[in-house]
């Protein structure tokens, strides 16, 4: 299995631009999680889906952030407009089932820099 | 709010030593505990998952234990090697309530094993 796939791996953009991060979960996994990691705040859960349905988006920092999961094999995290404080590494993770009885697997992350 | 604390924040040991990383959580209710490793600039790699009905899990030189009554988990690394140098994170999850399915991460322990 290829594992969780994220693209792009690096993104540099200017303040005010729209940014779209992409994730392909492990085949067969029906729960998908978006995290953000910074030195100051550590690893934060932004939103997670089960069977393509958003379960909890309470971690999404602002209305500028939105996430979708149109099918079982694809999810996007969009920031519009982007700001310098959004600079971070964004991770996608997937798991079989919503209950945490199974391991959660992470993608390699997207390093976002907003100038 | 569930909090997960990892001690120490950083640890430096000579090659060959056995070492223990600690993880504590404020809510000792039903808990699953997952240990991860993160190399610089990389994603998180799952090491061990301890389900609430288990007390420990072993994989090679790694052994993780879970004591729900005291709200603690430990990761034991035997015969440490320079290749073990990384940040180790623990993450806990409830199996019920509004936090169902979520993992709450500690801030991590930065381990350096020098030759």
Tab-separated table of N, CA and C in Angstrom, chain A residues 9 33 35 37 39-43 45 48 56 58 91 95 98-109 111, chain B residues 32 34 36 38 41-49 51-52 89 93-95 98-103 105-107:
chain	number	residue	atom	x	y	z
A	9	UNK	N	3.822	18.688	-1.578
A	9	UNK	CA	4.648	18.496	-0.395
A	9	UNK	C	5.109	19.839	0.173
A	33	UNK	N	-8.519	12.524	8.778
A	33	UNK	CA	-8.243	13.591	9.727
A	33	UNK	C	-7.287	14.602	9.095
A	35	UNK	N	-4.719	17.691	10.271
A	35	UNK	CA	-4.014	18.297	11.396
A	35	UNK	C	-3.130	19.438	10.898
A	37	UNK	N	0.506	21.417	12.285
A	37	UNK	CA	1.592	21.364	13.265
A	37	UNK	C	2.465	22.612	13.175
A	39	UNK	N	5.495	24.919	15.717
A	39	UNK	CA	6.364	24.834	16.893
A	39	UNK	C	5.637	25.325	18.135
A	40	UNK	N	4.864	26.393	17.966
A	40	UNK	CA	4.229	27.008	19.131
A	40	UNK	C	3.069	26.176	19.670
A	41	UNK	N	2.267	25.609	18.781
A	41	UNK	CA	1.023	24.974	19.218
A	41	UNK	C	1.042	23.458	19.103
A	42	UNK	N	2.125	22.920	18.551
A	42	UNK	CA	2.184	21.473	18.410
A	42	UNK	C	1.234	20.973	17.335
A	43	UNK	N	0.707	19.787	17.554
A	43	UNK	CA	-0.163	19.142	16.574
A	43	UNK	C	-1.613	19.401	16.964
A	45	UNK	N	-5.743	19.105	15.792
A	45	UNK	CA	-6.735	18.501	14.909
A	45	UNK	C	-7.645	19.602	14.381
A	48	UNK	N	-12.315	16.226	11.106
A	48	UNK	CA	-12.223	14.845	10.670
A	48	UNK	C	-13.541	14.369	10.095
A	56	UNK	N	-16.537	16.461	13.044
A	56	UNK	CA	-16.216	17.532	13.985
A	56	UNK	C	-15.262	18.503	13.308
A	58	UNK	N	-14.626	21.546	14.834
A	58	UNK	CA	-14.415	22.561	15.870
A	58	UNK	C	-12.981	23.064	15.925
A	91	UNK	N	-0.949	18.020	8.040
A	91	UNK	CA	-0.931	16.562	7.886
A	91	UNK	C	-2.339	16.032	7.672
A	95	UNK	N	-7.674	6.261	9.069
A	95	UNK	CA	-7.827	5.128	9.979
A	95	UNK	C	-9.023	4.291	9.520
A	98	UNK	N	-14.151	4.780	12.846
A	98	UNK	CA	-14.123	6.025	13.617
A	98	UNK	C	-13.548	5.779	15.004
A	99	UNK	N	-13.899	4.643	15.598
A	99	UNK	CA	-13.392	4.332	16.928
A	99	UNK	C	-11.887	4.141	16.876
A	100	UNK	N	-11.183	4.630	17.872
A	100	UNK	CA	-9.715	4.578	17.844
A	100	UNK	C	-9.143	3.228	18.254
A	101	UNK	N	-9.782	2.140	17.836
A	101	UNK	CA	-9.265	0.816	18.150
A	101	UNK	C	-8.180	0.392	17.185
A	102	UNK	N	-8.118	1.083	16.071
A	102	UNK	CA	-7.106	0.780	15.056
A	102	UNK	C	-6.124	1.928	14.967
A	103	UNK	N	-4.959	1.619	14.426
A	103	UNK	CA	-3.921	2.629	14.298
A	103	UNK	C	-4.332	3.714	13.314
A	104	UNK	N	-3.861	4.903	13.607
A	104	UNK	CA	-4.036	6.019	12.695
A	104	UNK	C	-2.713	6.212	11.948
A	105	UNK	N	-2.795	6.414	10.625
A	105	UNK	CA	-1.611	6.539	9.791
A	105	UNK	C	-1.568	7.932	9.166
A	106	UNK	N	-0.392	8.511	9.209
A	106	UNK	CA	-0.204	9.878	8.740
A	106	UNK	C	0.464	9.924	7.366
A	107	UNK	N	0.122	10.965	6.625
A	107	UNK	CA	0.826	11.263	5.393
A	107	UNK	C	2.100	12.037	5.687
A	108	UNK	N	2.880	12.342	4.644
A	108	UNK	CA	4.160	13.026	4.830
A	108	UNK	C	4.027	14.512	5.133
A	109	UNK	N	2.820	15.065	4.933
A	109	UNK	CA	2.597	16.467	5.247
A	109	UNK	C	2.824	17.395	4.072
A	111	UNK	N	4.148	21.286	3.675
A	111	UNK	CA	4.733	22.445	4.355
A	111	UNK	C	4.277	23.697	3.632
B	32	UNK	N	-7.437	4.665	24.854
B	32	UNK	CA	-6.512	4.001	23.942
B	32	UNK	C	-5.327	4.915	23.776
B	34	UNK	N	-1.715	5.666	21.638
B	34	UNK	CA	-0.891	5.351	20.476
B	34	UNK	C	0.401	6.149	20.576
B	36	UNK	N	3.823	7.478	18.594
B	36	UNK	CA	4.311	7.792	17.261
B	36	UNK	C	5.765	8.240	17.336
B	38	UNK	N	8.394	10.812	15.045
B	38	UNK	CA	8.474	11.793	13.969
B	38	UNK	C	9.924	12.188	13.756
B	41	UNK	N	11.244	16.983	9.684
B	41	UNK	CA	10.722	17.244	8.352
B	41	UNK	C	9.865	16.134	7.778
B	42	UNK	N	9.501	15.180	8.619
B	42	UNK	CA	8.723	14.033	8.133
B	42	UNK	C	7.377	13.950	8.839
B	43	UNK	N	6.573	13.000	8.369
B	43	UNK	CA	5.298	12.756	9.020
B	43	UNK	C	5.456	11.878	10.246
B	44	UNK	N	4.344	11.504	10.841
B	44	UNK	CA	4.357	10.664	12.035
B	44	UNK	C	4.249	9.204	11.635
B	45	UNK	N	5.068	8.387	12.277
B	45	UNK	CA	5.045	6.947	12.043
B	45	UNK	C	4.500	6.268	13.291
B	46	UNK	N	3.466	5.456	13.113
B	46	UNK	CA	2.882	4.757	14.248
B	46	UNK	C	3.840	3.683	14.744
B	47	UNK	N	4.048	3.655	16.067
B	47	UNK	CA	4.928	2.653	16.672
B	47	UNK	C	4.120	1.545	17.346
B	48	UNK	N	3.255	1.939	18.247
B	48	UNK	CA	2.487	0.976	19.026
B	48	UNK	C	1.135	1.571	19.368
B	49	UNK	N	0.135	0.716	19.424
B	49	UNK	CA	-1.201	1.098	19.873
B	49	UNK	C	-1.593	0.183	21.016
B	51	UNK	N	-4.724	-0.734	23.322
B	51	UNK	CA	-6.147	-0.554	23.506
B	51	UNK	C	-6.482	-0.578	24.989
B	52	UNK	N	-7.665	-0.091	25.321
B	52	UNK	CA	-8.018	0.116	26.726
B	52	UNK	C	-8.024	-1.173	27.531
B	89	UNK	N	5.927	11.011	20.129
B	89	UNK	CA	4.672	11.594	20.585
B	89	UNK	C	3.718	10.505	21.036
B	93	UNK	N	-6.985	8.702	23.316
B	93	UNK	CA	-8.331	8.884	22.792
B	93	UNK	C	-9.354	8.251	23.706
B	94	UNK	N	-10.457	8.922	23.807
B	94	UNK	CA	-11.586	8.337	24.515
B	94	UNK	C	-12.379	7.488	23.534
B	95	UNK	N	-13.119	6.575	24.091
B	95	UNK	CA	-13.953	5.736	23.234
B	95	UNK	C	-15.409	6.135	23.330
B	98	UNK	N	-18.179	13.277	23.436
B	98	UNK	CA	-18.045	14.203	22.314
B	98	UNK	C	-16.671	14.129	21.665
B	99	UNK	N	-15.704	13.523	22.342
B	99	UNK	CA	-14.361	13.414	21.768
B	99	UNK	C	-14.156	12.109	21.043
B	100	UNK	N	-15.223	11.400	20.798
B	100	UNK	CA	-15.133	10.074	20.180
B	100	UNK	C	-14.335	10.111	18.890
B	101	UNK	N	-13.326	9.254	18.817
B	101	UNK	CA	-12.541	9.137	17.600
B	101	UNK	C	-11.344	10.055	17.535
B	102	UNK	N	-11.314	11.100	18.379
B	102	UNK	CA	-10.224	12.048	18.307
B	102	UNK	C	-9.004	11.531	19.056
B	103	UNK	N	-7.834	11.877	18.553
B	103	UNK	CA	-6.588	11.679	19.276
B	103	UNK	C	-6.125	13.025	19.814
B	105	UNK	N	-2.838	14.830	21.304
B	105	UNK	CA	-1.400	14.598	21.306
B	105	UNK	C	-0.689	15.343	22.420
B	106	UNK	N	0.360	14.714	22.941
B	106	UNK	CA	1.304	15.406	23.795
B	106	UNK	C	2.236	16.245	22.930
B	107	UNK	N	3.088	17.020	23.602
B	107	UNK	CA	4.001	17.910	22.885
B	107	UNK	C	5.236	17.174	22.379
